[in-house]
């Protein structure tokens, strides 16, 4: 059977679609997709987190997948991280790396089974993208963070405006401080030509 690919991921419409796709993709994701596509976004996001977060407290990796953000962050700084993802299969691969304190199966399109004001930092790479989670999920992600928590969230640039993320951040202004948008390449130079110009917005801020 052919492995899932980026087009299949972008076509996801429901949480059930997501779980089915990533169940099939989990085992081959790192050595297949991430390596073949020269997928740089998790490292960029991890580096930003390391630069901004002092490591005191617990980080939640939202849409952690196979744990690529934690893998890159661990090379530079020791920190305590939990992983949240809708796919138990992807989380199983992440757990095998021994980088997370806990793994949590959760759906960002609904309320998470996590207490308010729990985390000291929130990081996310590749979750807010085509066919995945919309801007309203930012309310839930902010809810579970402590006051002053650091956020480093990547959002696919192609739908930053079209899906309402720009407008959502305007609405969130009373709840966040120091919002900074940084635009980065998602993939490195070895990616296929069709995706060489793909960009992500990285929203960096703190909870007020």
PDB file of C-alpha atoms in Angstrom:
ATOM      1  CA  UNK A   1       0.000   0.000   0.000  1.00  0.00           C
ATOM      2  CA  UNK A   2       1.253   3.487  -0.882  1.00  0.00           C
ATOM      3  CA  UNK A   3       2.136   5.608   2.141  1.00  0.00           C
ATOM      4  CA  UNK A   4      -0.026   8.679   2.802  1.00  0.00           C
ATOM      5  CA  UNK A   5       1.385  11.956   1.570  1.00  0.00           C
ATOM      6  CA  UNK A   6       1.058  15.700   1.989  1.00  0.00           C
ATOM      7  CA  UNK A   7      -1.917  15.943  -0.363  1.00  0.00           C
ATOM      8  CA  UNK A   8      -3.793  13.386   1.719  1.00  0.00           C
ATOM      9  CA  UNK A   9      -3.000  15.341   4.896  1.00  0.00           C
ATOM     10  CA  UNK A  10      -4.184  18.620   3.354  1.00  0.00           C
ATOM     11  CA  UNK A  11      -7.459  16.967   2.311  1.00  0.00           C
ATOM     12  CA  UNK A  12      -8.469  15.973   5.856  1.00  0.00           C
ATOM     13  CA  UNK A  13     -11.864  17.297   6.880  1.00  0.00           C
ATOM     14  CA  UNK A  14     -12.880  15.567  10.136  1.00  0.00           C
ATOM     15  CA  UNK A  15     -11.216  14.234  13.291  1.00  0.00           C
ATOM     16  CA  UNK A  16     -12.033  10.686  12.129  1.00  0.00           C
ATOM     17  CA  UNK A  17     -10.283  11.341   8.794  1.00  0.00           C
ATOM     18  CA  UNK A  18      -7.281  12.549  10.737  1.00  0.00           C
ATOM     19  CA  UNK A  19      -7.089   9.463  12.926  1.00  0.00           C
ATOM     20  CA  UNK A  20      -7.365   7.115   9.941  1.00  0.00           C
ATOM     21  CA  UNK A  21      -4.662   8.852   7.942  1.00  0.00           C
ATOM     22  CA  UNK A  22      -2.138   9.071  10.752  1.00  0.00           C
ATOM     23  CA  UNK A  23      -2.753   5.492  11.841  1.00  0.00           C
ATOM     24  CA  UNK A  24      -1.461   4.497   8.407  1.00  0.00           C
ATOM     25  CA  UNK A  25       1.341   7.067   8.395  1.00  0.00           C
ATOM     26  CA  UNK A  26       2.780   6.830  11.918  1.00  0.00           C
ATOM     27  CA  UNK A  27       5.475   4.209  11.363  1.00  0.00           C
ATOM     28  CA  UNK A  28       6.828   5.726   8.133  1.00  0.00           C
ATOM     29  CA  UNK A  29       6.393   9.422   8.935  1.00  0.00           C
ATOM     30  CA  UNK A  30       9.903  10.243  10.160  1.00  0.00           C
ATOM     31  CA  UNK A  31      11.970   8.216   7.697  1.00  0.00           C
ATOM     32  CA  UNK A  32       9.519   8.761   4.840  1.00  0.00           C
ATOM     33  CA  UNK A  33       7.761  12.108   4.749  1.00  0.00           C
ATOM     34  CA  UNK A  34       9.978  14.163   7.091  1.00  0.00           C
ATOM     35  CA  UNK A  35      13.231  12.979   5.546  1.00  0.00           C
ATOM     36  CA  UNK A  36      12.101  12.877   1.918  1.00  0.00           C
ATOM     37  CA  UNK A  37      10.483  16.339   2.074  1.00  0.00           C
ATOM     38  CA  UNK A  38      13.387  17.948   3.984  1.00  0.00           C
ATOM     39  CA  UNK A  39      10.800  18.996   6.586  1.00  0.00           C
ATOM     40  CA  UNK A  40      12.416  21.836   8.550  1.00  0.00           C
ATOM     41  CA  UNK A  41       9.460  23.392  10.354  1.00  0.00           C
ATOM     42  CA  UNK A  42       9.679  21.292  13.556  1.00  0.00           C
ATOM     43  CA  UNK A  43      13.323  22.292  14.026  1.00  0.00           C
ATOM     44  CA  UNK A  44      12.586  25.985  13.419  1.00  0.00           C
ATOM     45  CA  UNK A  45       9.717  25.911  15.919  1.00  0.00           C
ATOM     46  CA  UNK A  46      11.815  23.991  18.449  1.00  0.00           C
ATOM     47  CA  UNK A  47      14.669  26.483  18.157  1.00  0.00           C
ATOM     48  CA  UNK A  48      12.309  29.396  18.760  1.00  0.00           C
ATOM     49  CA  UNK A  49      10.894  27.680  21.830  1.00  0.00           C
ATOM     50  CA  UNK A  50      14.361  27.022  23.234  1.00  0.00           C
ATOM     51  CA  UNK A  51      15.350  30.655  22.690  1.00  0.00           C
ATOM     52  CA  UNK A  52      12.233  32.008  24.424  1.00  0.00           C
ATOM     53  CA  UNK A  53      11.496  29.519  27.212  1.00  0.00           C
ATOM     54  CA  UNK A  54      13.784  29.168  30.222  1.00  0.00           C
ATOM     55  CA  UNK A  55      12.899  25.511  30.721  1.00  0.00           C
ATOM     56  CA  UNK A  56      11.262  26.051  34.098  1.00  0.00           C
ATOM     57  CA  UNK A  57       7.881  24.317  34.094  1.00  0.00           C
ATOM     58  CA  UNK A  58       6.111  22.069  31.608  1.00  0.00           C
ATOM     59  CA  UNK A  59       5.636  22.505  27.852  1.00  0.00           C
ATOM     60  CA  UNK A  60       2.693  21.078  25.917  1.00  0.00           C
ATOM     61  CA  UNK A  61       3.506  20.030  22.353  1.00  0.00           C
ATOM     62  CA  UNK A  62       0.166  20.461  20.553  1.00  0.00           C
ATOM     63  CA  UNK A  63      -0.272  18.155  17.571  1.00  0.00           C
ATOM     64  CA  UNK A  64       2.970  16.494  18.588  1.00  0.00           C
ATOM     65  CA  UNK A  65       2.765  13.730  16.003  1.00  0.00           C
ATOM     66  CA  UNK A  66       5.875  11.560  16.211  1.00  0.00           C
ATOM     67  CA  UNK A  67       7.663  14.017  18.475  1.00  0.00           C
ATOM     68  CA  UNK A  68       9.867  15.882  16.002  1.00  0.00           C
ATOM     69  CA  UNK A  69       9.678  19.183  17.909  1.00  0.00           C
ATOM     70  CA  UNK A  70      10.722  17.536  21.175  1.00  0.00           C
ATOM     71  CA  UNK A  71      13.487  15.682  19.365  1.00  0.00           C
ATOM     72  CA  UNK A  72      15.007  18.914  18.063  1.00  0.00           C
ATOM     73  CA  UNK A  73      14.464  20.844  21.315  1.00  0.00           C
ATOM     74  CA  UNK A  74      16.175  18.142  23.374  1.00  0.00           C
ATOM     75  CA  UNK A  75      19.400  18.640  21.438  1.00  0.00           C
ATOM     76  CA  UNK A  76      19.706  22.148  22.880  1.00  0.00           C
ATOM     77  CA  UNK A  77      17.906  22.259  26.215  1.00  0.00           C
ATOM     78  CA  UNK A  78      16.482  19.890  28.788  1.00  0.00           C
ATOM     79  CA  UNK A  79      12.817  20.583  29.452  1.00  0.00           C
ATOM     80  CA  UNK A  80       9.746  18.706  30.608  1.00  0.00           C
ATOM     81  CA  UNK A  81       7.238  18.188  27.794  1.00  0.00           C
ATOM     82  CA  UNK A  82       3.849  16.533  27.343  1.00  0.00           C
ATOM     83  CA  UNK A  83       2.535  15.541  23.914  1.00  0.00           C
ATOM     84  CA  UNK A  84      -1.024  16.105  22.702  1.00  0.00           C
ATOM     85  CA  UNK A  85      -2.319  14.614  19.460  1.00  0.00           C
ATOM     86  CA  UNK A  86      -5.544  13.246  18.021  1.00  0.00           C
ATOM     87  CA  UNK A  87      -3.703  10.159  16.748  1.00  0.00           C
ATOM     88  CA  UNK A  88      -2.824   7.497  19.323  1.00  0.00           C
ATOM     89  CA  UNK A  89      -0.683   5.803  16.679  1.00  0.00           C
ATOM     90  CA  UNK A  90       1.495   8.870  16.178  1.00  0.00           C
ATOM     91  CA  UNK A  91       1.743   9.345  19.943  1.00  0.00           C
ATOM     92  CA  UNK A  92       2.879   5.737  20.319  1.00  0.00           C
ATOM     93  CA  UNK A  93       5.814   6.484  18.017  1.00  0.00           C
ATOM     94  CA  UNK A  94       6.539   9.699  19.945  1.00  0.00           C
ATOM     95  CA  UNK A  95       6.442   7.879  23.290  1.00  0.00           C
ATOM     96  CA  UNK A  96       9.077   5.411  22.108  1.00  0.00           C
ATOM     97  CA  UNK A  97      11.576   8.276  21.844  1.00  0.00           C
ATOM     98  CA  UNK A  98      11.436   8.827  25.606  1.00  0.00           C
ATOM     99  CA  UNK A  99      11.185  12.607  25.320  1.00  0.00           C
ATOM    100  CA  UNK A 100       7.750  13.220  26.855  1.00  0.00           C
ATOM    101  CA  UNK A 101       6.563  13.054  30.443  1.00  0.00           C
ATOM    102  CA  UNK A 102       3.085  12.110  29.239  1.00  0.00           C
ATOM    103  CA  UNK A 103       1.173  11.601  25.993  1.00  0.00           C
ATOM    104  CA  UNK A 104      -2.434  12.795  25.719  1.00  0.00           C
ATOM    105  CA  UNK A 105      -4.954  11.854  23.050  1.00  0.00           C
ATOM    106  CA  UNK A 106      -7.115  14.911  22.419  1.00  0.00           C
ATOM    107  CA  UNK A 107      -9.165  16.638  19.740  1.00  0.00           C
ATOM    108  CA  UNK A 108      -8.553  20.375  19.391  1.00  0.00           C
ATOM    109  CA  UNK A 109     -11.937  20.876  17.759  1.00  0.00           C
ATOM    110  CA  UNK A 110     -13.552  20.234  21.158  1.00  0.00           C
ATOM    111  CA  UNK A 111     -12.741  20.813  24.819  1.00  0.00           C
ATOM    112  CA  UNK A 112      -9.567  19.124  25.999  1.00  0.00           C
ATOM    113  CA  UNK A 113      -9.495  17.051  29.165  1.00  0.00           C
ATOM    114  CA  UNK A 114      -6.836  19.361  30.612  1.00  0.00           C
ATOM    115  CA  UNK A 115      -7.334  21.792  33.471  1.00  0.00           C
ATOM    116  CA  UNK A 116      -7.248  25.543  32.927  1.00  0.00           C
ATOM    117  CA  UNK A 117      -3.870  27.222  33.634  1.00  0.00           C
ATOM    118  CA  UNK A 118      -1.843  24.011  33.421  1.00  0.00           C
ATOM    119  CA  UNK A 119       1.122  24.645  31.096  1.00  0.00           C
ATOM    120  CA  UNK A 120       4.058  27.058  31.193  1.00  0.00           C
ATOM    121  CA  UNK A 121       4.608  26.966  27.427  1.00  0.00           C
ATOM    122  CA  UNK A 122       2.704  25.755  24.363  1.00  0.00           C
ATOM    123  CA  UNK A 123       4.412  24.773  21.139  1.00  0.00           C
ATOM    124  CA  UNK A 124       2.938  23.506  17.880  1.00  0.00           C
ATOM    125  CA  UNK A 125       4.372  22.649  14.475  1.00  0.00           C
ATOM    126  CA  UNK A 126       2.249  21.615  11.505  1.00  0.00           C
ATOM    127  CA  UNK A 127      -1.100  21.297  13.281  1.00  0.00           C
ATOM    128  CA  UNK A 128      -2.764  24.520  12.135  1.00  0.00           C
ATOM    129  CA  UNK A 129      -2.706  23.693   8.436  1.00  0.00           C
ATOM    130  CA  UNK A 130      -4.913  22.698   5.505  1.00  0.00           C
ATOM    131  CA  UNK A 131      -7.863  20.546   6.529  1.00  0.00           C
ATOM    132  CA  UNK A 132      -6.816  20.376  10.166  1.00  0.00           C
ATOM    133  CA  UNK A 133      -7.642  22.674  13.035  1.00  0.00           C
ATOM    134  CA  UNK A 134      -9.235  26.098  12.613  1.00  0.00           C
ATOM    135  CA  UNK A 135      -8.578  29.352  14.484  1.00  0.00           C
ATOM    136  CA  UNK A 136     -11.243  28.782  17.156  1.00  0.00           C
ATOM    137  CA  UNK A 137      -8.990  26.101  18.664  1.00  0.00           C
ATOM    138  CA  UNK A 138      -6.693  28.892  19.829  1.00  0.00           C
ATOM    139  CA  UNK A 139      -9.193  29.659  22.608  1.00  0.00           C
ATOM    140  CA  UNK A 140      -8.763  26.172  24.045  1.00  0.00           C
ATOM    141  CA  UNK A 141      -4.993  26.218  23.689  1.00  0.00           C
ATOM    142  CA  UNK A 142      -4.811  29.541  25.538  1.00  0.00           C
ATOM    143  CA  UNK A 143      -7.196  28.299  28.248  1.00  0.00           C
ATOM    144  CA  UNK A 144      -4.894  25.480  29.316  1.00  0.00           C
ATOM    145  CA  UNK A 145      -1.827  27.735  29.587  1.00  0.00           C
ATOM    146  CA  UNK A 146      -0.762  29.650  32.687  1.00  0.00           C
ATOM    147  CA  UNK A 147      -0.579  33.422  32.824  1.00  0.00           C
ATOM    148  CA  UNK A 148       2.712  34.446  31.226  1.00  0.00           C
ATOM    149  CA  UNK A 149       3.062  31.189  29.318  1.00  0.00           C
ATOM    150  CA  UNK A 150       5.149  31.258  26.140  1.00  0.00           C
ATOM    151  CA  UNK A 151       3.485  30.281  22.834  1.00  0.00           C
ATOM    152  CA  UNK A 152       5.228  29.264  19.615  1.00  0.00           C
ATOM    153  CA  UNK A 153       2.580  28.160  17.101  1.00  0.00           C
ATOM    154  CA  UNK A 154       3.071  27.527  13.386  1.00  0.00           C
ATOM    155  CA  UNK A 155       0.184  28.237  10.999  1.00  0.00           C
ATOM    156  CA  UNK A 156       0.267  27.445   7.301  1.00  0.00           C
ATOM    157  CA  UNK A 157       0.675  30.775   5.503  1.00  0.00           C
ATOM    158  CA  UNK A 158      -1.610  29.804   2.631  1.00  0.00           C
ATOM    159  CA  UNK A 159      -4.668  29.993   4.838  1.00  0.00           C
ATOM    160  CA  UNK A 160      -3.523  32.371   7.578  1.00  0.00           C
ATOM    161  CA  UNK A 161      -5.912  34.983   6.202  1.00  0.00           C
ATOM    162  CA  UNK A 162      -8.334  32.739   4.297  1.00  0.00           C
ATOM    163  CA  UNK A 163      -9.208  30.547   7.280  1.00  0.00           C
ATOM    164  CA  UNK A 164      -9.515  33.482   9.675  1.00  0.00           C
ATOM    165  CA  UNK A 165      -6.344  33.219  11.757  1.00  0.00           C
ATOM    166  CA  UNK A 166      -5.388  36.864  11.232  1.00  0.00           C
ATOM    167  CA  UNK A 167      -8.833  37.980  12.372  1.00  0.00           C
ATOM    168  CA  UNK A 168      -8.728  35.593  15.324  1.00  0.00           C
ATOM    169  CA  UNK A 169      -5.459  37.029  16.586  1.00  0.00           C
ATOM    170  CA  UNK A 170      -7.025  40.492  16.450  1.00  0.00           C
ATOM    171  CA  UNK A 171      -9.848  39.231  18.664  1.00  0.00           C
ATOM    172  CA  UNK A 172      -7.336  37.667  21.055  1.00  0.00           C
ATOM    173  CA  UNK A 173      -5.445  40.909  21.663  1.00  0.00           C
ATOM    174  CA  UNK A 174      -6.927  41.412  25.175  1.00  0.00           C
ATOM    175  CA  UNK A 175      -5.684  37.946  26.183  1.00  0.00           C
ATOM    176  CA  UNK A 176      -2.133  37.938  24.789  1.00  0.00           C
ATOM    177  CA  UNK A 177       1.032  40.041  24.918  1.00  0.00           C
ATOM    178  CA  UNK A 178       3.924  40.666  22.555  1.00  0.00           C
ATOM    179  CA  UNK A 179       2.428  39.002  19.485  1.00  0.00           C
ATOM    180  CA  UNK A 180       5.079  38.583  16.802  1.00  0.00           C
ATOM    181  CA  UNK A 181       4.520  36.854  13.461  1.00  0.00           C
ATOM    182  CA  UNK A 182       7.533  35.335  11.758  1.00  0.00           C
ATOM    183  CA  UNK A 183       7.313  33.854   8.255  1.00  0.00           C
ATOM    184  CA  UNK A 184       9.553  30.856   7.539  1.00  0.00           C
ATOM    185  CA  UNK A 185      10.053  28.137   4.944  1.00  0.00           C
ATOM    186  CA  UNK A 186       8.360  24.874   5.883  1.00  0.00           C
ATOM    187  CA  UNK A 187      10.781  22.708   3.901  1.00  0.00           C
ATOM    188  CA  UNK A 188      14.469  22.803   3.088  1.00  0.00           C
ATOM    189  CA  UNK A 189      16.054  22.986  -0.377  1.00  0.00           C
ATOM    190  CA  UNK A 190      15.802  19.244  -0.967  1.00  0.00           C
ATOM    191  CA  UNK A 191      12.000  19.293  -1.117  1.00  0.00           C
ATOM    192  CA  UNK A 192      10.224  18.691  -4.407  1.00  0.00           C
ATOM    193  CA  UNK A 193       9.715  21.819  -6.508  1.00  0.00           C
ATOM    194  CA  UNK A 194       5.941  21.970  -5.937  1.00  0.00           C
ATOM    195  CA  UNK A 195       6.461  22.728  -2.216  1.00  0.00           C
ATOM    196  CA  UNK A 196       9.708  24.707  -2.297  1.00  0.00           C
ATOM    197  CA  UNK A 197       7.887  27.990  -1.661  1.00  0.00           C
ATOM    198  CA  UNK A 198       5.557  26.712   1.082  1.00  0.00           C
ATOM    199  CA  UNK A 199       5.609  29.060   4.062  1.00  0.00           C
ATOM    200  CA  UNK A 200       4.387  29.092   7.651  1.00  0.00           C
ATOM    201  CA  UNK A 201       3.504  31.944   9.972  1.00  0.00           C
ATOM    202  CA  UNK A 202       4.950  31.349  13.406  1.00  0.00           C
ATOM    203  CA  UNK A 203       2.960  33.219  16.029  1.00  0.00           C
ATOM    204  CA  UNK A 204       5.012  33.988  19.119  1.00  0.00           C
ATOM    205  CA  UNK A 205       3.322  35.530  22.173  1.00  0.00           C
ATOM    206  CA  UNK A 206       2.579  35.179  25.880  1.00  0.00           C
ATOM    207  CA  UNK A 207      -0.685  34.710  27.701  1.00  0.00           C
ATOM    208  CA  UNK A 208      -1.732  37.838  29.545  1.00  0.00           C
TER     209      UNK A 208
END
